[in-house]
PDB file of N, CA and C in Angstrom:
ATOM      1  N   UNK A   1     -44.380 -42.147 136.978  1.00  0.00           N
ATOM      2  CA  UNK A   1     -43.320 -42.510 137.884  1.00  0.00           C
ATOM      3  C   UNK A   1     -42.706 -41.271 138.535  1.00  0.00           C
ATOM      4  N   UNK A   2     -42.465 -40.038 137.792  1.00  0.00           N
ATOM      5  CA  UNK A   2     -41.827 -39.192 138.201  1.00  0.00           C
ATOM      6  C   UNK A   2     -42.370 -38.476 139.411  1.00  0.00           C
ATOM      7  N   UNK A   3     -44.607 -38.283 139.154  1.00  0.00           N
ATOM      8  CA  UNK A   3     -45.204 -37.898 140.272  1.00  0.00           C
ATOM      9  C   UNK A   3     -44.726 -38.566 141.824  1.00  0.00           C
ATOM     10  N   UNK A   4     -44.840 -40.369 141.393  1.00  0.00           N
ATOM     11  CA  UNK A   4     -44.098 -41.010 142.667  1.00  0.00           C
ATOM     12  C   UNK A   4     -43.318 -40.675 143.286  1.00  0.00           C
ATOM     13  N   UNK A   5     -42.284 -40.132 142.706  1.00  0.00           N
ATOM     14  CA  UNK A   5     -40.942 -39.298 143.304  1.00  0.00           C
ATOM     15  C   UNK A   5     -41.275 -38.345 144.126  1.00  0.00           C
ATOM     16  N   UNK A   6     -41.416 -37.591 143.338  1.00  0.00           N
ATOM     17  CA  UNK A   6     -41.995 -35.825 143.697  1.00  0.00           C
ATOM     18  C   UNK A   6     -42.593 -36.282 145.050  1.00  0.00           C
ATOM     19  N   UNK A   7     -44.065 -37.343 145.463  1.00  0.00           N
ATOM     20  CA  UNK A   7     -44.444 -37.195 146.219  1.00  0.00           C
ATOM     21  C   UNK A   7     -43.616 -38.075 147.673  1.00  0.00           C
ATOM     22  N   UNK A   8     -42.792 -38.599 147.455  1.00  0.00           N
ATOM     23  CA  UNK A   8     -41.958 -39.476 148.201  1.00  0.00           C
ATOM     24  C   UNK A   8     -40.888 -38.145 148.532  1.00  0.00           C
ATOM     25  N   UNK A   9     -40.682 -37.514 147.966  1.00  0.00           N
ATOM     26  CA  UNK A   9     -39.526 -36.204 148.205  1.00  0.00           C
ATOM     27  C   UNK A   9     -40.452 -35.063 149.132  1.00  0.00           C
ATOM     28  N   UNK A  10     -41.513 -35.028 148.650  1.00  0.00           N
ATOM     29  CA  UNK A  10     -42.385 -33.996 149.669  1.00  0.00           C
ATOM     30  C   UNK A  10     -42.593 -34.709 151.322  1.00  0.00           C
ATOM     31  N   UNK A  11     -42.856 -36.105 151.456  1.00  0.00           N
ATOM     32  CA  UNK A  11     -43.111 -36.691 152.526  1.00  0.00           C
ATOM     33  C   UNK A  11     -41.975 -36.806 153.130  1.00  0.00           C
ATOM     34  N   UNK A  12     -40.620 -36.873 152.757  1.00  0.00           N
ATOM     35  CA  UNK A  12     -39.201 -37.103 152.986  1.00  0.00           C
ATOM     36  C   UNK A  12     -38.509 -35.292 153.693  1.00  0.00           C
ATOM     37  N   UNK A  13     -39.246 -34.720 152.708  1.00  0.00           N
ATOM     38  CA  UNK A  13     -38.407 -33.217 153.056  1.00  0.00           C
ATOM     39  C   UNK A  13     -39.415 -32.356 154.081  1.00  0.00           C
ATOM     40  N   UNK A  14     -40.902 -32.817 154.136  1.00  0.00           N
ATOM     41  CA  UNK A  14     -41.651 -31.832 155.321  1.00  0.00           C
ATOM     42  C   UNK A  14     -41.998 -33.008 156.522  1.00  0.00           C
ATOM     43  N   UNK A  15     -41.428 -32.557 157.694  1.00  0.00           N
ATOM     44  CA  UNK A  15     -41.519 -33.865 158.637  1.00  0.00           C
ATOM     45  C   UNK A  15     -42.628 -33.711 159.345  1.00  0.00           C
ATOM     46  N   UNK A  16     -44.288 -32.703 158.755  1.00  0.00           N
ATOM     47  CA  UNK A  16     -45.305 -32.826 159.476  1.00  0.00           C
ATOM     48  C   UNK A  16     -45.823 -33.748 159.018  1.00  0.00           C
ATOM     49  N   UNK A  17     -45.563 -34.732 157.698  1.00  0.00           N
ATOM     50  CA  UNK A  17     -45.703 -35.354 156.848  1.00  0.00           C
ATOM     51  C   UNK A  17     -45.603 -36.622 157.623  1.00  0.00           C
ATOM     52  N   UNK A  18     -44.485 -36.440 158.433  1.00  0.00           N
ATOM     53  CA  UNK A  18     -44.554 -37.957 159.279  1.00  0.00           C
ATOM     54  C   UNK A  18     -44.832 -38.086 160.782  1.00  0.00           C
ATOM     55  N   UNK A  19     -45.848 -37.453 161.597  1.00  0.00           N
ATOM     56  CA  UNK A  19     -46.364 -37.224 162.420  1.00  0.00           C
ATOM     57  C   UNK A  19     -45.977 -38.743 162.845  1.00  0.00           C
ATOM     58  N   UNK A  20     -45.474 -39.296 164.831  1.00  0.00           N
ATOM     59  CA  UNK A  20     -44.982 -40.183 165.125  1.00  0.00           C
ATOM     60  C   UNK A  20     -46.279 -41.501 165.452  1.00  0.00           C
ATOM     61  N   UNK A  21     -47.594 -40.403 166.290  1.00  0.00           N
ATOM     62  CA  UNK A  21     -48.091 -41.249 166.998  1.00  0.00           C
ATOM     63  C   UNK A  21     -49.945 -40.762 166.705  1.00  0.00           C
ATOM     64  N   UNK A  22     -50.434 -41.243 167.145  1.00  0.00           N
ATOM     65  CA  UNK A  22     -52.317 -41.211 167.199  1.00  0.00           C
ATOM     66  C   UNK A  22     -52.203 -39.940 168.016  1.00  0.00           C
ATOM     67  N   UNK A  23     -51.811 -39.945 169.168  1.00  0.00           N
ATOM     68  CA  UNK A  23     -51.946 -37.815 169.925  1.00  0.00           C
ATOM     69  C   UNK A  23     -51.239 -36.751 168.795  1.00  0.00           C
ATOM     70  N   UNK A  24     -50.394 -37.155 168.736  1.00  0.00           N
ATOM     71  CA  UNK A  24     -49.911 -36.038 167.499  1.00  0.00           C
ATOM     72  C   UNK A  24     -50.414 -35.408 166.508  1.00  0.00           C
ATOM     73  N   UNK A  25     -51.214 -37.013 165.866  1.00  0.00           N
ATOM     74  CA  UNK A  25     -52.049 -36.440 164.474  1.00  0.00           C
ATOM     75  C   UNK A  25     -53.190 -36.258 165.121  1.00  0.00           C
ATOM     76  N   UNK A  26     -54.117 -36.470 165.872  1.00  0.00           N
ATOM     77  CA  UNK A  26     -55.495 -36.126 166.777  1.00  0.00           C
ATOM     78  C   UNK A  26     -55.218 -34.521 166.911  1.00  0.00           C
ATOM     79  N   UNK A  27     -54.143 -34.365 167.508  1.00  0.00           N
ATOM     80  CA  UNK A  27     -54.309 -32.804 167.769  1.00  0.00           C
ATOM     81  C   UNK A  27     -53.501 -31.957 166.943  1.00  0.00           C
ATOM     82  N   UNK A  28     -53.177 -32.496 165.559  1.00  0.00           N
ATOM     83  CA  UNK A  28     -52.243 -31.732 164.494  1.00  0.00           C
ATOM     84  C   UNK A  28     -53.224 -31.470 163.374  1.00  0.00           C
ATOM     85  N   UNK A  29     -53.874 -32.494 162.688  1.00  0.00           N
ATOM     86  CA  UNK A  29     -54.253 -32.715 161.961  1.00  0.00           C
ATOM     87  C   UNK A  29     -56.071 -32.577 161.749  1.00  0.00           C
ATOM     88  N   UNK A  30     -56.304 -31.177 161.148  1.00  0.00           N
ATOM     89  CA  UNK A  30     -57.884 -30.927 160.815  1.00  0.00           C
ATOM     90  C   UNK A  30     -58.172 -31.222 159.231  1.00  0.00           C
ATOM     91  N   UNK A  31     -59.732 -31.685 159.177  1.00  0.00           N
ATOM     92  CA  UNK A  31     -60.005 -31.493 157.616  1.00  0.00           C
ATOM     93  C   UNK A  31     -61.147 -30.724 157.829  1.00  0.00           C
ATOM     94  N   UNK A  32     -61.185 -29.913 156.346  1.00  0.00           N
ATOM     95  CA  UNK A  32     -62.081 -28.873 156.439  1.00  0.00           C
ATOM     96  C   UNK A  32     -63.305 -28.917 155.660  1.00  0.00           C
ATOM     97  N   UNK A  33     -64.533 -28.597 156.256  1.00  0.00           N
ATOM     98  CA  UNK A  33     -65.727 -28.589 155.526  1.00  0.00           C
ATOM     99  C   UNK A  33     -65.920 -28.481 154.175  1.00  0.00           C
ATOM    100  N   UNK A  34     -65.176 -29.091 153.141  1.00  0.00           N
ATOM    101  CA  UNK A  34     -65.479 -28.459 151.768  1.00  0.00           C
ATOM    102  C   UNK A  34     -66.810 -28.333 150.533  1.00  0.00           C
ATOM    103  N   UNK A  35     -67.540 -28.489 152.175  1.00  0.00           N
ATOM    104  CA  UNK A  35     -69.154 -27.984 151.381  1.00  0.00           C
ATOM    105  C   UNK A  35     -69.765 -28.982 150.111  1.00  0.00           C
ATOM    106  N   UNK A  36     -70.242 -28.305 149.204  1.00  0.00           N
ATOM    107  CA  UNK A  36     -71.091 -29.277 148.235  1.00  0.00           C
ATOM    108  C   UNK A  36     -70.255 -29.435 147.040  1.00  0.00           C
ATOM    109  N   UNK A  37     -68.698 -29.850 147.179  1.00  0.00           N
ATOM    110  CA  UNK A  37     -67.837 -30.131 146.583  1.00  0.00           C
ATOM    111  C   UNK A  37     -67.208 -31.516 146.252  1.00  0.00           C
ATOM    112  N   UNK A  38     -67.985 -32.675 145.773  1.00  0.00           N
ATOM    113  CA  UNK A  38     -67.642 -33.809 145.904  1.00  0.00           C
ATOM    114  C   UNK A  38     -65.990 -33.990 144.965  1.00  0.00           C
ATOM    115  N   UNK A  39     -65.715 -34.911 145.597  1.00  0.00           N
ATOM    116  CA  UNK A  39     -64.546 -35.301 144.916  1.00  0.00           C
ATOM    117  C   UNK A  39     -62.725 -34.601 145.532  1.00  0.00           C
ATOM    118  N   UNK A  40     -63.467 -33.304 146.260  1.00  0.00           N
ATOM    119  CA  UNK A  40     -62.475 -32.587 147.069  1.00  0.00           C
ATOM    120  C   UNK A  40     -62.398 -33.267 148.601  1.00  0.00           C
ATOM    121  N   UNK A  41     -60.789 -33.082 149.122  1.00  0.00           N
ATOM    122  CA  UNK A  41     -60.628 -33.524 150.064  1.00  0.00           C
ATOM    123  C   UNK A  41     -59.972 -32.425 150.952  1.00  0.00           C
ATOM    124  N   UNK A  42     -59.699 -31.439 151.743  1.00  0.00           N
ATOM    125  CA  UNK A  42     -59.320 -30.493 151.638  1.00  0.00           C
ATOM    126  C   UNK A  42     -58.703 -30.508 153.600  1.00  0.00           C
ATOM    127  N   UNK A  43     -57.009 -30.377 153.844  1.00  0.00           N
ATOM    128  CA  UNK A  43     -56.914 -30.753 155.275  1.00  0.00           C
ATOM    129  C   UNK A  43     -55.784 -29.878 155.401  1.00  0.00           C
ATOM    130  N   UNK A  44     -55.373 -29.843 156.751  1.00  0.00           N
ATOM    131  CA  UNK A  44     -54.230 -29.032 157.353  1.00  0.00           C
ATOM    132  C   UNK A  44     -53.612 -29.480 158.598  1.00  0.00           C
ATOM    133  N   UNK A  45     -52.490 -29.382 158.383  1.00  0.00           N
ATOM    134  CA  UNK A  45     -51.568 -30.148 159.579  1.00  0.00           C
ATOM    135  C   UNK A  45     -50.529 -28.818 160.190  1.00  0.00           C
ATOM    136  N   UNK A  46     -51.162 -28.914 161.587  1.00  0.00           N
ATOM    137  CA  UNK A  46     -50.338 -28.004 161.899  1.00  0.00           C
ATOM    138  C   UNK A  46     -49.848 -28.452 163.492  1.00  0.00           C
ATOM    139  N   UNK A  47     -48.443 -27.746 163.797  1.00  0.00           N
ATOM    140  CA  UNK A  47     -48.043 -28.417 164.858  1.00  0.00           C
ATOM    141  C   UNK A  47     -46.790 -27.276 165.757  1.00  0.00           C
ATOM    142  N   UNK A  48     -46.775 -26.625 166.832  1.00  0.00           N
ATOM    143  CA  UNK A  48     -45.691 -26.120 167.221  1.00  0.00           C
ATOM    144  C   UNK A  48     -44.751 -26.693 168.056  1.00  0.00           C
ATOM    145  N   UNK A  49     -43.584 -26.180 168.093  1.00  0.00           N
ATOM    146  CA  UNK A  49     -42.713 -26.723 168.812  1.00  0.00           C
ATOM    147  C   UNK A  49     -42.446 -25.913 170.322  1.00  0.00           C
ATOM    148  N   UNK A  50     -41.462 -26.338 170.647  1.00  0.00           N
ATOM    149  CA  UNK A  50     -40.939 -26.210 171.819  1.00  0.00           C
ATOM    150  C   UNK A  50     -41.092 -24.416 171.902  1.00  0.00           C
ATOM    151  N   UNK A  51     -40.566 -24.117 171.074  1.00  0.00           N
ATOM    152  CA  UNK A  51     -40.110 -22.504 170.946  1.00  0.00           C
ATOM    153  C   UNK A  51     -41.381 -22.111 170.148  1.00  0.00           C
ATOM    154  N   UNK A  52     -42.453 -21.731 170.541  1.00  0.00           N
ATOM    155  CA  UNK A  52     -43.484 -21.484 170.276  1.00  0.00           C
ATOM    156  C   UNK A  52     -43.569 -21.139 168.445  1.00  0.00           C
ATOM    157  N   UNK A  53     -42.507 -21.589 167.464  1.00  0.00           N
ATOM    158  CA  UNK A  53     -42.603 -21.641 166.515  1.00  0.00           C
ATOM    159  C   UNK A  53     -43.186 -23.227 165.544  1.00  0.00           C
ATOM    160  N   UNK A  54     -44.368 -22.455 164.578  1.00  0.00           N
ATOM    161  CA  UNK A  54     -45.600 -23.093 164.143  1.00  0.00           C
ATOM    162  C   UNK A  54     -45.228 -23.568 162.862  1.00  0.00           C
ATOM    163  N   UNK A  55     -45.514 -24.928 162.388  1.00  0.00           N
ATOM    164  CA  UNK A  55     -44.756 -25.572 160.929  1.00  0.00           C
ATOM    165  C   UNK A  55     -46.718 -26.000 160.546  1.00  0.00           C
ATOM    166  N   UNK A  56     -46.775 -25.298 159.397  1.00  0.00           N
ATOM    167  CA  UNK A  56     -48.566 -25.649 158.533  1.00  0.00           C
ATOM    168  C   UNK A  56     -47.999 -26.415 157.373  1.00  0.00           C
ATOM    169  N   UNK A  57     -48.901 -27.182 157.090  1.00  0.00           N
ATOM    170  CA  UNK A  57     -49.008 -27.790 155.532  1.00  0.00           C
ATOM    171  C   UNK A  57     -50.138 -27.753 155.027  1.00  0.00           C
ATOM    172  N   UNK A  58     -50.871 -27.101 154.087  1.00  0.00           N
ATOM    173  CA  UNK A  58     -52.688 -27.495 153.917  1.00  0.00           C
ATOM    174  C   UNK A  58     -52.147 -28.208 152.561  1.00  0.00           C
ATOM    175  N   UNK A  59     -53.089 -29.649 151.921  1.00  0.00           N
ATOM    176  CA  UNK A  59     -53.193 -30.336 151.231  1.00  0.00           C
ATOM    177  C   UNK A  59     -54.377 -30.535 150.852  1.00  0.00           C
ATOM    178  N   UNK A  60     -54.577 -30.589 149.506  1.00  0.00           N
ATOM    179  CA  UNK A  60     -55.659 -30.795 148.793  1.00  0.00           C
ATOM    180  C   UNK A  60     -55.770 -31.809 148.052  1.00  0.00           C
ATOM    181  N   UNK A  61     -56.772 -32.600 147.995  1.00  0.00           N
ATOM    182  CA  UNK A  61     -56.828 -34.409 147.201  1.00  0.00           C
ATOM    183  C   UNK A  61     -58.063 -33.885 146.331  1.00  0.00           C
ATOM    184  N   UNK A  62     -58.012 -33.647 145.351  1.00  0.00           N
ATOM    185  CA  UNK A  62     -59.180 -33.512 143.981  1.00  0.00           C
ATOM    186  C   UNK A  62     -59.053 -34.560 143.417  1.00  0.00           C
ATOM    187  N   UNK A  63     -60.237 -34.863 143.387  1.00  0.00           N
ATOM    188  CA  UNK A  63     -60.432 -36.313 142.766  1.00  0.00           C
ATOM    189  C   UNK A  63     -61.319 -36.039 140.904  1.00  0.00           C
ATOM    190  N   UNK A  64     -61.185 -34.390 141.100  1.00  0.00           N
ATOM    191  CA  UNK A  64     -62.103 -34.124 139.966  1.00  0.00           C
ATOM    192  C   UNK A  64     -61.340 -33.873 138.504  1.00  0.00           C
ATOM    193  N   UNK A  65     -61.920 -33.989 137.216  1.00  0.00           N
ATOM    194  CA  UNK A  65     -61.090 -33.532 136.139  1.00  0.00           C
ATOM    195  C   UNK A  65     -61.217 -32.497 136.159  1.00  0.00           C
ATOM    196  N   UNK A  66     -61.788 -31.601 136.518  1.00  0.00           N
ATOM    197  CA  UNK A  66     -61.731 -30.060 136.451  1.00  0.00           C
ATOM    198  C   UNK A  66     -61.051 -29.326 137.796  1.00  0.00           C
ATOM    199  N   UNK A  67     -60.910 -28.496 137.638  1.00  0.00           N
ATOM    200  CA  UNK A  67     -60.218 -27.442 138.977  1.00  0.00           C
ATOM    201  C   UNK A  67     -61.144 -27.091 139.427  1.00  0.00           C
ATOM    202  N   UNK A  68     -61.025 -27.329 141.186  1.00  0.00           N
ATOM    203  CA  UNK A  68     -61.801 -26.533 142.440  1.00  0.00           C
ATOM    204  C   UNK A  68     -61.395 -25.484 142.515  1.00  0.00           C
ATOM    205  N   UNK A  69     -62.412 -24.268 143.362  1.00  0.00           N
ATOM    206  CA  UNK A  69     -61.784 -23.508 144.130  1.00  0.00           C
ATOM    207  C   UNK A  69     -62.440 -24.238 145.732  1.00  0.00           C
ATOM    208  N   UNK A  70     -61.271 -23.616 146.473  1.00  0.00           N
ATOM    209  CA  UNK A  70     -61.802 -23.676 148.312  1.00  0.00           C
ATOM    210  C   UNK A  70     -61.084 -22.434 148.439  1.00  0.00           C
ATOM    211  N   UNK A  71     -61.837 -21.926 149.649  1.00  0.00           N
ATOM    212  CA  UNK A  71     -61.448 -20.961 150.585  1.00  0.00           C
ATOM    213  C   UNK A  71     -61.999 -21.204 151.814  1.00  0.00           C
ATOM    214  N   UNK A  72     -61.254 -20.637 152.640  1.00  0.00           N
ATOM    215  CA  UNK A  72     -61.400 -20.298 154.148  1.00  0.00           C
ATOM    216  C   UNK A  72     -60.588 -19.221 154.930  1.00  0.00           C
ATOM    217  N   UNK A  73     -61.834 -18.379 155.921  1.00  0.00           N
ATOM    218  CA  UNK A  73     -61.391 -17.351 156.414  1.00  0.00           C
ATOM    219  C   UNK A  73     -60.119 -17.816 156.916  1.00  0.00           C
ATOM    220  N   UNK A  74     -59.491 -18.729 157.355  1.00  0.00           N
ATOM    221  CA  UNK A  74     -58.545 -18.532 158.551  1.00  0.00           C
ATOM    222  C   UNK A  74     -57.344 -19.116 157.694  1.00  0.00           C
ATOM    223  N   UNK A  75     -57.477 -19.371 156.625  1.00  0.00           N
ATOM    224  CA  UNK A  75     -56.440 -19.408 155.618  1.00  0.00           C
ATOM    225  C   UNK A  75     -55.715 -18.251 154.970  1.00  0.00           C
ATOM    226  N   UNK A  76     -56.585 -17.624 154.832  1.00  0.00           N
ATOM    227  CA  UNK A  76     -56.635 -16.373 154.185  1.00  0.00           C
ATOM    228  C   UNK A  76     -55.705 -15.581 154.242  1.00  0.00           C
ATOM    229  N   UNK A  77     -55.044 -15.515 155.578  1.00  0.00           N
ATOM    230  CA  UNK A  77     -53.923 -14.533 156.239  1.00  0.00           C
ATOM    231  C   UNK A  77     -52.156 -15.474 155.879  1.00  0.00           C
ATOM    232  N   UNK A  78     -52.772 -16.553 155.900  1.00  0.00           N
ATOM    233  CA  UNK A  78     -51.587 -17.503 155.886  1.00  0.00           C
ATOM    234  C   UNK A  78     -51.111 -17.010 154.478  1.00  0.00           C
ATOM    235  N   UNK A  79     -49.648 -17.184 154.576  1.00  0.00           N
ATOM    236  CA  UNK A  79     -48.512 -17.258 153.550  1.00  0.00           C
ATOM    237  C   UNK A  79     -48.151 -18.789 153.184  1.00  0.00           C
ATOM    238  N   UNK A  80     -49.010 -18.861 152.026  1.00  0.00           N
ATOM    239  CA  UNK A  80     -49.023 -20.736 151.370  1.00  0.00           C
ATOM    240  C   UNK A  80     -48.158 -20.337 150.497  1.00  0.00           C
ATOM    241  N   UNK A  81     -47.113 -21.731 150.017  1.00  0.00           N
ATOM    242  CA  UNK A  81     -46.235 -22.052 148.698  1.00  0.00           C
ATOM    243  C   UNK A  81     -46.682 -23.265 148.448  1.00  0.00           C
ATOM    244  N   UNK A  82     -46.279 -23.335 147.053  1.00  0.00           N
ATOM    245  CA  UNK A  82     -46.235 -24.359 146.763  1.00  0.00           C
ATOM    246  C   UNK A  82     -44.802 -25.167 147.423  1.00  0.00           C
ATOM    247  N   UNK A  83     -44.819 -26.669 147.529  1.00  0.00           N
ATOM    248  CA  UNK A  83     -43.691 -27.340 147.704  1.00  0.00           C
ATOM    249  C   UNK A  83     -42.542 -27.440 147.226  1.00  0.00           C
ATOM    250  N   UNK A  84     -41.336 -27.234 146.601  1.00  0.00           N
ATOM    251  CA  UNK A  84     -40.357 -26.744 145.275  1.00  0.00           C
ATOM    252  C   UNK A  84     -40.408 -28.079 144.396  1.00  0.00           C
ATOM    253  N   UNK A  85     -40.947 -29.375 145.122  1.00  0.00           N
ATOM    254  CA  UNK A  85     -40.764 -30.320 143.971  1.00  0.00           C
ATOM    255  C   UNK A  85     -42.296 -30.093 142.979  1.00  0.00           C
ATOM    256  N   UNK A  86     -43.019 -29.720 143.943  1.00  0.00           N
ATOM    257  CA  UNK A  86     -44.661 -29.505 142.905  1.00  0.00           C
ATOM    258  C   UNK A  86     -44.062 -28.184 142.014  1.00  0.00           C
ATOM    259  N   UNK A  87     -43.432 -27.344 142.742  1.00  0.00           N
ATOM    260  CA  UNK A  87     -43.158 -25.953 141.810  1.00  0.00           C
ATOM    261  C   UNK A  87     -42.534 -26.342 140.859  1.00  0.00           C
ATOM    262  N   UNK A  88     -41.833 -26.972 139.928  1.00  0.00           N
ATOM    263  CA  UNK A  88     -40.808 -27.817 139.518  1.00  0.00           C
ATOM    264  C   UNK A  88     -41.419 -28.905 138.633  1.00  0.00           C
ATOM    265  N   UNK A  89     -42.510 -29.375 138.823  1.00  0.00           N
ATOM    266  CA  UNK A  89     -43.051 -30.810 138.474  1.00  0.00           C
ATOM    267  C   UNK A  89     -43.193 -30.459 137.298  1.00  0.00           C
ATOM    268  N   UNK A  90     -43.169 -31.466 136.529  1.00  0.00           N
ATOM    269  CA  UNK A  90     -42.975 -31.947 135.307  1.00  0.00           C
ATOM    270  C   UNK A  90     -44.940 -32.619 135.049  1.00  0.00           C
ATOM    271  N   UNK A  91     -45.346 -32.646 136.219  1.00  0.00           N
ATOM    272  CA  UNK A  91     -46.911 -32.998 136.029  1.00  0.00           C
ATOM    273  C   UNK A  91     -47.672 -31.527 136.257  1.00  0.00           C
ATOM    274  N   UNK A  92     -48.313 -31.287 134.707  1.00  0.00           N
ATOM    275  CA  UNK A  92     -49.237 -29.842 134.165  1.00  0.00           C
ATOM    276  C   UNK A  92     -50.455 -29.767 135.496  1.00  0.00           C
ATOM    277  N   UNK A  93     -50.728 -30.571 135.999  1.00  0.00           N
ATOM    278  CA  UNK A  93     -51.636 -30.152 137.146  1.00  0.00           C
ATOM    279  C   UNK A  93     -51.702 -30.211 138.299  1.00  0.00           C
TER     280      UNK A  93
END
């Protein structure tokens, strides 16, 4: 129950999360090749505004019991966090 939260608080507190319309997410929203990795789902939403300032989210759906790695060059440079409710979570994985 508590994950439920957490993820209802992440969709609530990052508003790329609620993209309005079909053009928005068409041209916001990429998923990335994650190769011979079944069970991985691996995407990024990105979107700028008016003031040429850029809001990213990359999300990962593992469907596996074990831990992936992914990489990608054009990630690489980016400054990723975790979300503060995942930083925080009370769920070990």
């Amino acid at each position: 129950q508590n994950h439920f939260y957490e993820m209802l608080n992440i969709r609530k507190t990052v508003p790329l999360f609620r993209l309005r319309n079909a053009a928005d997410i068409n041209q916001s929203l990429k998923f990335y090749d994650v190769g011979n990795r079944p069970g991985l789902i691996a995407m990024k939403i990105e979107k700028a505004d008016d003031k040429k300032k850029t809001d990213k989210v990359v999300v990962f759906f593992n469907a596996n019991k074990e831990p992936v790695t992914f990489t990608d060059a054009k990630l690489a440079k980016s400054k990723l966090e975790l979300h503060p409710a995942q930083a925080i979570s009370d769920d070990p994985i």
